[in-house]
Short mmCIF file of C-alpha atoms and ligand atoms in Angstrom, two decimals:
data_model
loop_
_atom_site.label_atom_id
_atom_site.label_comp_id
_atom_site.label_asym_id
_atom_site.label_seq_id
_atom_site.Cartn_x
_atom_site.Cartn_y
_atom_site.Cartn_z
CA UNK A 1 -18.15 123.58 -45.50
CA UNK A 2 -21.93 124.61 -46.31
CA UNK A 3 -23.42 125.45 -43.19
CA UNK A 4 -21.53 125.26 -39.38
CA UNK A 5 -24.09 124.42 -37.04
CA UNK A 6 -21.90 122.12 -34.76
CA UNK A 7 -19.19 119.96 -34.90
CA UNK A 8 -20.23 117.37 -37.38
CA UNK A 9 -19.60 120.44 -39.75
CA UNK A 10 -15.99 120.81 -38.58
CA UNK A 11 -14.24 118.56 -40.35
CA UNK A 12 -10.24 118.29 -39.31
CA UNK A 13 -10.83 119.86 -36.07
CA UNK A 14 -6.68 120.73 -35.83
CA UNK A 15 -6.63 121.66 -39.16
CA UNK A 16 -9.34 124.47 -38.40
CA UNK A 17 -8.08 125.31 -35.47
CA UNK A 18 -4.66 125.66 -37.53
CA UNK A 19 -6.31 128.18 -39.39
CA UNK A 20 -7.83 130.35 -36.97
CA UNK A 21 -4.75 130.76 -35.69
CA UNK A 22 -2.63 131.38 -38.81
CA UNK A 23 -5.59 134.49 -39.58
CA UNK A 24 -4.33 135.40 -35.60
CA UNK A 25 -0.84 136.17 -37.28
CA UNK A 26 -2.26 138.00 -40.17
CA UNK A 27 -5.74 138.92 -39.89
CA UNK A 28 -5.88 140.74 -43.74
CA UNK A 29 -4.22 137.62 -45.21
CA UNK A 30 -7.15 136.87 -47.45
CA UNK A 31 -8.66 140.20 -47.49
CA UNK A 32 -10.38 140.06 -50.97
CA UNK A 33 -11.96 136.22 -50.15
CA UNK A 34 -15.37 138.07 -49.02
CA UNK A 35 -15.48 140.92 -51.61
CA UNK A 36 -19.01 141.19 -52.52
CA UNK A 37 -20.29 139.36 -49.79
CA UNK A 38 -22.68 140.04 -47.15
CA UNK A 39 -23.42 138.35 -43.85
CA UNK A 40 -26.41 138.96 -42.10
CA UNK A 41 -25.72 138.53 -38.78
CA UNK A 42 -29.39 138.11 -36.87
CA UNK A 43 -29.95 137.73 -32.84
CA UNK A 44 -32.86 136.83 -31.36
CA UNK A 45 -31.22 136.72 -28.00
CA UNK A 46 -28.62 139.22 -26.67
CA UNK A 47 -24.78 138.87 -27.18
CA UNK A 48 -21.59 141.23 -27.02
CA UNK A 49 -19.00 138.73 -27.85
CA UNK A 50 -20.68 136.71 -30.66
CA UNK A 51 -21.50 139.99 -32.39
CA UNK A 52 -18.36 141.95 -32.22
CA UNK A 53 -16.36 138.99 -32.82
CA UNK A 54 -17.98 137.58 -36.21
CA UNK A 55 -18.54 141.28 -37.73
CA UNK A 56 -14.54 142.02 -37.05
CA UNK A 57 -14.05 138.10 -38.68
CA UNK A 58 -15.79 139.11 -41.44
CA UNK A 59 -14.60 142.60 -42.08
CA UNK A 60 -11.28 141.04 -41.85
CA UNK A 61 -12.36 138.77 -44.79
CA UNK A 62 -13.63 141.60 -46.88
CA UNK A 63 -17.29 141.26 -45.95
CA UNK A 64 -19.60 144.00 -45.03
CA UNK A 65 -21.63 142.48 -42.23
CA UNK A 66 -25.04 143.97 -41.52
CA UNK A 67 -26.22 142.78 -37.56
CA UNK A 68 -30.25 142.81 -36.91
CA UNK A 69 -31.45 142.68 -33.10
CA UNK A 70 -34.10 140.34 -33.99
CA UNK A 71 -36.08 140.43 -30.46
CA UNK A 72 -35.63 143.99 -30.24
CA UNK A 73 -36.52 145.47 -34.08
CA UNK A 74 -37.99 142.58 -36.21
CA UNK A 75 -41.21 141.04 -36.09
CA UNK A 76 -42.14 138.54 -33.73
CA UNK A 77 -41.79 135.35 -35.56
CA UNK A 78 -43.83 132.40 -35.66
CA UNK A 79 -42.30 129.20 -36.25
CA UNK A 80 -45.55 126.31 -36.07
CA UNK A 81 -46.23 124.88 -38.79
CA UNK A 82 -49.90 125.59 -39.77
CA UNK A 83 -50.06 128.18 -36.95
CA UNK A 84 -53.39 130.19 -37.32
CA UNK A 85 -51.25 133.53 -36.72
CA UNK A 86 -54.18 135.21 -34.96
CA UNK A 87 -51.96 136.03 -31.70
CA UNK A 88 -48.78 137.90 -30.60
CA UNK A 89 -46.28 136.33 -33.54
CA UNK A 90 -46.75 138.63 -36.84
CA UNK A 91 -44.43 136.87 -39.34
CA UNK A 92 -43.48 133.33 -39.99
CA UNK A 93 -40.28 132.12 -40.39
CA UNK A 94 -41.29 130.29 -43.94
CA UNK A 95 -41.76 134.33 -45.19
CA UNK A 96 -38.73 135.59 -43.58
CA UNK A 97 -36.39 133.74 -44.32
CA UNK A 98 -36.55 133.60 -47.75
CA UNK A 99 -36.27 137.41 -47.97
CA UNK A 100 -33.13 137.03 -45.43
CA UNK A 101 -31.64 134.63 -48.18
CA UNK A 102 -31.99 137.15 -50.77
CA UNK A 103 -30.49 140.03 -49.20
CA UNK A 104 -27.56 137.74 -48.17
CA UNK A 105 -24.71 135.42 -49.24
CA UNK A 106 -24.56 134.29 -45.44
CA UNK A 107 -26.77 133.92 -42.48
CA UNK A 108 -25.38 134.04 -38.65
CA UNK A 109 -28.37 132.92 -36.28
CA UNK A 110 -28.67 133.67 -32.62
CA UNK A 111 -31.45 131.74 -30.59
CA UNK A 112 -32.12 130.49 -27.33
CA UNK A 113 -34.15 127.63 -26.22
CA UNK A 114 -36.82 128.06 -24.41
CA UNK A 115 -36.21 125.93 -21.45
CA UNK A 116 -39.93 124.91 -20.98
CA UNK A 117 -40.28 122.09 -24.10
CA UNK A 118 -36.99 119.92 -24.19
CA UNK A 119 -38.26 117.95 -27.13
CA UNK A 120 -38.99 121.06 -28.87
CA UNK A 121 -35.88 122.70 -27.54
CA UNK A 122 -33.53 119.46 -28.67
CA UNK A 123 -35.10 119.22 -32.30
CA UNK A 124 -33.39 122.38 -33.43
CA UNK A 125 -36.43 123.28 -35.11
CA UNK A 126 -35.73 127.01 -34.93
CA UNK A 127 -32.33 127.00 -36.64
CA UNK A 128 -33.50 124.17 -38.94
CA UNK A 129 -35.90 126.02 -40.43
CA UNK A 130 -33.80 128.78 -40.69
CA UNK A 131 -31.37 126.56 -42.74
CA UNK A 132 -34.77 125.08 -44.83
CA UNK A 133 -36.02 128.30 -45.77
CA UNK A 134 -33.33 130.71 -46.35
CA UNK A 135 -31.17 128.26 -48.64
CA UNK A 136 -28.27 129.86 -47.99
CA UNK A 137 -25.11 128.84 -45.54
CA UNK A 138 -26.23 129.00 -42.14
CA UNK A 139 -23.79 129.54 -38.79
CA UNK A 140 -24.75 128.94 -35.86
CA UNK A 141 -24.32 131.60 -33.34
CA UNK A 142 -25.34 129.50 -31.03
CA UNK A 143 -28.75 127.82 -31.01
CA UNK A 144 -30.76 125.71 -28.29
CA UNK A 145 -28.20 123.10 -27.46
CA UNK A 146 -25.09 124.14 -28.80
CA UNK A 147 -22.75 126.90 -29.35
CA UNK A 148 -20.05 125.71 -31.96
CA UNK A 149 -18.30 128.96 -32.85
CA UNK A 150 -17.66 129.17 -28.47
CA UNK A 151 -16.56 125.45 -28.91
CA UNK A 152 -13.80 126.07 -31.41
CA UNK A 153 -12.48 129.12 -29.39
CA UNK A 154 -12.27 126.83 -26.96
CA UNK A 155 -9.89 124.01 -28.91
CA UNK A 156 -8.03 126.95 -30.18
CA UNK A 157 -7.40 128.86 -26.27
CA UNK A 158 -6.26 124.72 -25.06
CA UNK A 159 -4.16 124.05 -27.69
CA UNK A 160 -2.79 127.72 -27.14
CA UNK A 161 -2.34 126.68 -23.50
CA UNK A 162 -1.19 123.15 -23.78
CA UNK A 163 1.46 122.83 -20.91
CA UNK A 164 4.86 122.47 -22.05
CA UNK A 165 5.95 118.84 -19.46
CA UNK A 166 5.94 115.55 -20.97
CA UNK A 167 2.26 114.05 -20.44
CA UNK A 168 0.45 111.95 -22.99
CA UNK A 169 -3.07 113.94 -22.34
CA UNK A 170 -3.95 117.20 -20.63
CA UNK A 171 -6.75 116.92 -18.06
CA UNK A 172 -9.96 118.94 -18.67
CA UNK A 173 -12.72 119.65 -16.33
CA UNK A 174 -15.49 121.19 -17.02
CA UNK A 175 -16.96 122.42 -13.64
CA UNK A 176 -20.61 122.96 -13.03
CA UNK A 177 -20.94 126.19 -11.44
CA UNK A 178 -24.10 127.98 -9.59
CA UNK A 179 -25.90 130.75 -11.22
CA UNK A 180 -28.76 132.92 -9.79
CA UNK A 181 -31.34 131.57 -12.86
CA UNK A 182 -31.78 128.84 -15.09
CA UNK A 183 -29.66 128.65 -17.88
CA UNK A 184 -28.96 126.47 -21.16
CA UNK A 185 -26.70 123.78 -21.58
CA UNK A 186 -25.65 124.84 -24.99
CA UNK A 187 -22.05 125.57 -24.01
CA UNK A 188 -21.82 122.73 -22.17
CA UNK A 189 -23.38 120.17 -24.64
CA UNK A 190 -20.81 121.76 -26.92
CA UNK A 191 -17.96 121.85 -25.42
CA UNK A 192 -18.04 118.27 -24.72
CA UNK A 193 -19.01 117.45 -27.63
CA UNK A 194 -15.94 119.23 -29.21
CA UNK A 195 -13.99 118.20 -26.61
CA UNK A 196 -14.55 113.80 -27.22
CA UNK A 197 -14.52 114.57 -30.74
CA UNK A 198 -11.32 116.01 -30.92
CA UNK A 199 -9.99 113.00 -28.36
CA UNK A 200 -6.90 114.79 -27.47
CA UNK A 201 -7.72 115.14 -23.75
CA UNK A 202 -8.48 113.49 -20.44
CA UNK A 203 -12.42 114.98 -20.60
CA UNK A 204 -14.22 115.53 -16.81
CA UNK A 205 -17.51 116.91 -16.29
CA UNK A 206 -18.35 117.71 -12.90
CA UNK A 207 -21.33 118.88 -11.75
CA UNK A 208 -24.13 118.42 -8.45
CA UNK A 209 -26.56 115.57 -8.84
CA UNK A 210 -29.61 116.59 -11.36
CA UNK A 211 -27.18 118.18 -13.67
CA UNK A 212 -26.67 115.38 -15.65
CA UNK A 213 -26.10 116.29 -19.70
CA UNK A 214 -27.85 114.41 -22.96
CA UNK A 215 -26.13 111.49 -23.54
CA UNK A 216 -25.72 112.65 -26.99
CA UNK A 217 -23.21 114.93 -26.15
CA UNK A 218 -21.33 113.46 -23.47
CA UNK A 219 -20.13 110.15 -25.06
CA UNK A 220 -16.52 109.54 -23.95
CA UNK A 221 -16.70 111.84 -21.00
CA UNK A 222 -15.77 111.05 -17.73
CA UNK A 223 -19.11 112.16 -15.83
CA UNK A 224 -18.29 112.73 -11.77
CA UNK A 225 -19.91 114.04 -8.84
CA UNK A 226 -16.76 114.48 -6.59
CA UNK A 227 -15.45 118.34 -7.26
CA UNK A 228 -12.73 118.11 -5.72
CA UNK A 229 -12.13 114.45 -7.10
CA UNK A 230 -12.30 116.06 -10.80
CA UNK A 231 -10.36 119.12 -10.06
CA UNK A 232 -7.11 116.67 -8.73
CA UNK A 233 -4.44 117.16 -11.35
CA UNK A 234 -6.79 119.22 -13.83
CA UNK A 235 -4.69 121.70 -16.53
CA UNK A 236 -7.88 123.43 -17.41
CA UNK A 237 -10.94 123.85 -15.31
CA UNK A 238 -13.94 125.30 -17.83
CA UNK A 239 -16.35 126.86 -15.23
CA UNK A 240 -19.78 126.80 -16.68
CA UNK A 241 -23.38 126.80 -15.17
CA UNK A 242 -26.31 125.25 -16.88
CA UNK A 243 -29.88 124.12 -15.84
CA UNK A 244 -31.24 120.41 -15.31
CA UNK A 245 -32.03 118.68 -18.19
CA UNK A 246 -33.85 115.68 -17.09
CA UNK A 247 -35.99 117.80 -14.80
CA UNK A 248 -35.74 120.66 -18.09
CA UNK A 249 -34.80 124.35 -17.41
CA UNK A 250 -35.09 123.60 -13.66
CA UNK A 251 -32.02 124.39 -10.60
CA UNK A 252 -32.57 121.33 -8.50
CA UNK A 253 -30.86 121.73 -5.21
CA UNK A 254 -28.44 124.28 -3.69
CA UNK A 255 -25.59 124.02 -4.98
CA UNK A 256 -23.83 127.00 -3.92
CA UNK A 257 -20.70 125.08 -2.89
CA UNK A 258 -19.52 124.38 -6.13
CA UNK A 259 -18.43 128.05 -6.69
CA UNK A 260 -15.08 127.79 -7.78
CA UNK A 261 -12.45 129.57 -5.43
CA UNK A 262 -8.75 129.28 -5.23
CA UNK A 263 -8.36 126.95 -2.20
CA UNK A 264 -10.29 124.84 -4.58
CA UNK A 265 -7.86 125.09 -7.06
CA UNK A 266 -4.72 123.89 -4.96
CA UNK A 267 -4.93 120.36 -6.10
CA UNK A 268 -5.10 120.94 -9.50
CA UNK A 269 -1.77 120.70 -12.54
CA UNK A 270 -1.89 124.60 -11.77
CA UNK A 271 -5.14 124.98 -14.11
CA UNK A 272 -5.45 127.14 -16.05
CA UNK A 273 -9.04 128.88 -15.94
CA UNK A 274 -11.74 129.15 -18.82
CA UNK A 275 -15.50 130.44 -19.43
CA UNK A 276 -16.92 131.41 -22.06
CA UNK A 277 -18.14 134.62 -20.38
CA UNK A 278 -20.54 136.50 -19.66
CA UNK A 279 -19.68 135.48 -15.80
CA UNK A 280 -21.29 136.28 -12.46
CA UNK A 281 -18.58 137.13 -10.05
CA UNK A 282 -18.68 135.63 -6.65
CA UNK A 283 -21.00 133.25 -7.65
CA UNK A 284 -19.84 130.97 -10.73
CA UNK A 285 -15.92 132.24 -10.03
CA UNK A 286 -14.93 134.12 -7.33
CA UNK A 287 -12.76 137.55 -7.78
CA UNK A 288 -9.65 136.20 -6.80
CA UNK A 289 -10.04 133.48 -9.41
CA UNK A 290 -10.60 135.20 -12.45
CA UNK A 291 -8.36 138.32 -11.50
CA UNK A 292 -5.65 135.54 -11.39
CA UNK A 293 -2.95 134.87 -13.54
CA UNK A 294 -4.13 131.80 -14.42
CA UNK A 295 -7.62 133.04 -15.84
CA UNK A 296 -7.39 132.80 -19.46
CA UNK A 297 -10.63 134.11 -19.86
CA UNK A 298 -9.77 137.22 -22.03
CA UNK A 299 -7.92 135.39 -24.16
CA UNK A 300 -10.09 132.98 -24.64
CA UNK A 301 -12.51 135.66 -25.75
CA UNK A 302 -10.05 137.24 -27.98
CA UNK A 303 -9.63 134.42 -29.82
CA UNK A 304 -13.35 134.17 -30.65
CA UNK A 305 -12.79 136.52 -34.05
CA UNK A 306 -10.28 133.49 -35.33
CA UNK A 307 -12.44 131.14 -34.74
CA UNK A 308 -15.45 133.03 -36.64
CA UNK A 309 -12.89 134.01 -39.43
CA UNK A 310 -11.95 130.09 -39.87
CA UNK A 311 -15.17 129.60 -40.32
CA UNK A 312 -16.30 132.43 -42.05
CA UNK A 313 -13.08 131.41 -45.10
CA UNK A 314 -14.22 127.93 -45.39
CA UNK A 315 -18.19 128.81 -46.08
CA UNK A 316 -16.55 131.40 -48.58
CA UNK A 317 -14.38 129.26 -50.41
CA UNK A 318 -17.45 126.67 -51.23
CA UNK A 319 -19.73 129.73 -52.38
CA UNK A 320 -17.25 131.28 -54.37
N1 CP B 401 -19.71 133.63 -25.03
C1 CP B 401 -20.66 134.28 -25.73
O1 CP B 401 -21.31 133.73 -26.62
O2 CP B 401 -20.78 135.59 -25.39
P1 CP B 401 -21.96 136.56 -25.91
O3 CP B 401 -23.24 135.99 -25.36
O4 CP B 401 -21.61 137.90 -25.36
O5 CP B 401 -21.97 136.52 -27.39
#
């Protein structure tokens, strides 16, 4: 593995997710594999799981890992091509990032898209030229349409949760939920993408009309309007909002309804509950959902420092 920007960079899915969870049972097991190295762990956008998650994954692999708040300390960065810089961005990204490649072994990028230019948004062009100009292994920590590290947490928590009867394939929604603003539809993008890739489940997506995903991402999905229709016999409903992307970054209609509640929840396999978190209470979820003991949220977030260190151990093992 040279870079892991999303799943086309995953190789054997279940082998990966093997891994993450054998460094679960030992976490020092190959303590000395990052000696020397240094991540540089950079966020343009804020995060609490991300960043705790990959510095633990790569302290566990020996690594010192060095996190810079972007948006908050750096330099605003341009990223335009042939940009006369005579405005609000100081540095450009083909300066930067060079420098970032020399102070590191590995680079962990955090950026959001901006929800206003989909083509611009859907071309990657931030993290790509991250990846051109620093020419050294990138991760994603999640960019403008995907979030892979999130994804693999997720494969790992369902496989952790797989229930125990005799069916071929567990059923897997993942349920549109309302938010108070718009937000991106990297998780969701990625999830599904993960999710048809790996082919080991009955894949839903449910969400309100105008929420439709990229085709891209959705191929071999099940793609429903009915709620309640999707939720029938589900083992794992993944409660996620995101923002229109034919009509881009927009919330078309009130959608309220879709909240997911526990009355909701009666004619499913006895689901067990995911998001990636952060969550708004009593408005994606409400409190008697995820204070239930079939939330899995927590542990789903726990197992977001396997994931990284899988990841982490592979990138290491091809720059070694
Ligand atoms: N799920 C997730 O990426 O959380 P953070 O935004 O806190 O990193």
């Amino acid at each position: 593995m040279r870079n892991f920007l999303s799943v086309k960079d995953a190789g054997n899915i279940n082998s990966l997710v093997k891994l993450a969870t054998n460094f679960r049972q030992n976490p020092l097991s190959q303590q000395s594999l990052g000696s020397g190295k240094r991540i540089g762990l950079i966020f343009l956008n804020p995060s609490m799981r991300t960043r705790l998650s990959t510095q633990i994954a790569a302290q566990n692999l020996g690594m010192e890992a060095i996190v810079f708040n972007g948006s908050q300390d750096g330099w605003s960065l341009e990223f335009e091509d042939g940009a006369v810089m005579n405005g609000s961005s100081v540095e450009h990204i083909r300066d930067a990032a060079p420098i970032l490649g020399r102070y590191f072994d590995i680079l962990g990028i955090r950026t959001f898209p901006s929800l206003k230019n989909r083509e611009e948004d859907y071309s990657e062009s931030v993290m790509k030229q991250f990846v051109n100009y620093a020419g050294i292994p990138v991760i994603s920590l999640e960019s403008a349409t995907v979030h892979p590290l999130q994804s693999l947490t997720d494969i790992i928590t369902i496989t952790d949760n797989l229930p125990i009867q005799n069916k071929t394939k567990p059923k897997v929604v993942l349920s549109w939920a309302p938010h108070v603003k718009p937000l991106p539809q990297c998780v969701a993008n990625s999830f599904s993408e993960w999710i048809t890739t790996w082919n080991e489940c009955d894949f839903v997506i449910a969400h309100p009309k105008g929420y439709e995903l990229a085709g891209q991402f959705t191929k071999g999905a099940l793609v429903t309007n009915d709620h309640a229709q999707a939720l029938k016999d589900a083992d794992f409903v993944y409660v996620k909002n995101w923002s229109s992307y034919a009509d881009y970054g927009q919330i078309p209609g009130n959608s309220n309804d879709w909240m997911l509640t526990l009355d909701k929840l009666a004619v499913t396999n006895n689901a067990k509950i995911m998001h990636c978190l952060p969550v708004r209470r009593n408005v994606e979820l409400s409190d008697e959902v995820l204070d239930s003991s079939n939330s899995i949220v927590t542990e789903q977030a726990a197992n977001r420092v396997w994931a990284a260190q899988a990841v982490l151990s592979q990138i290491l093992n091809n720059i070694k």
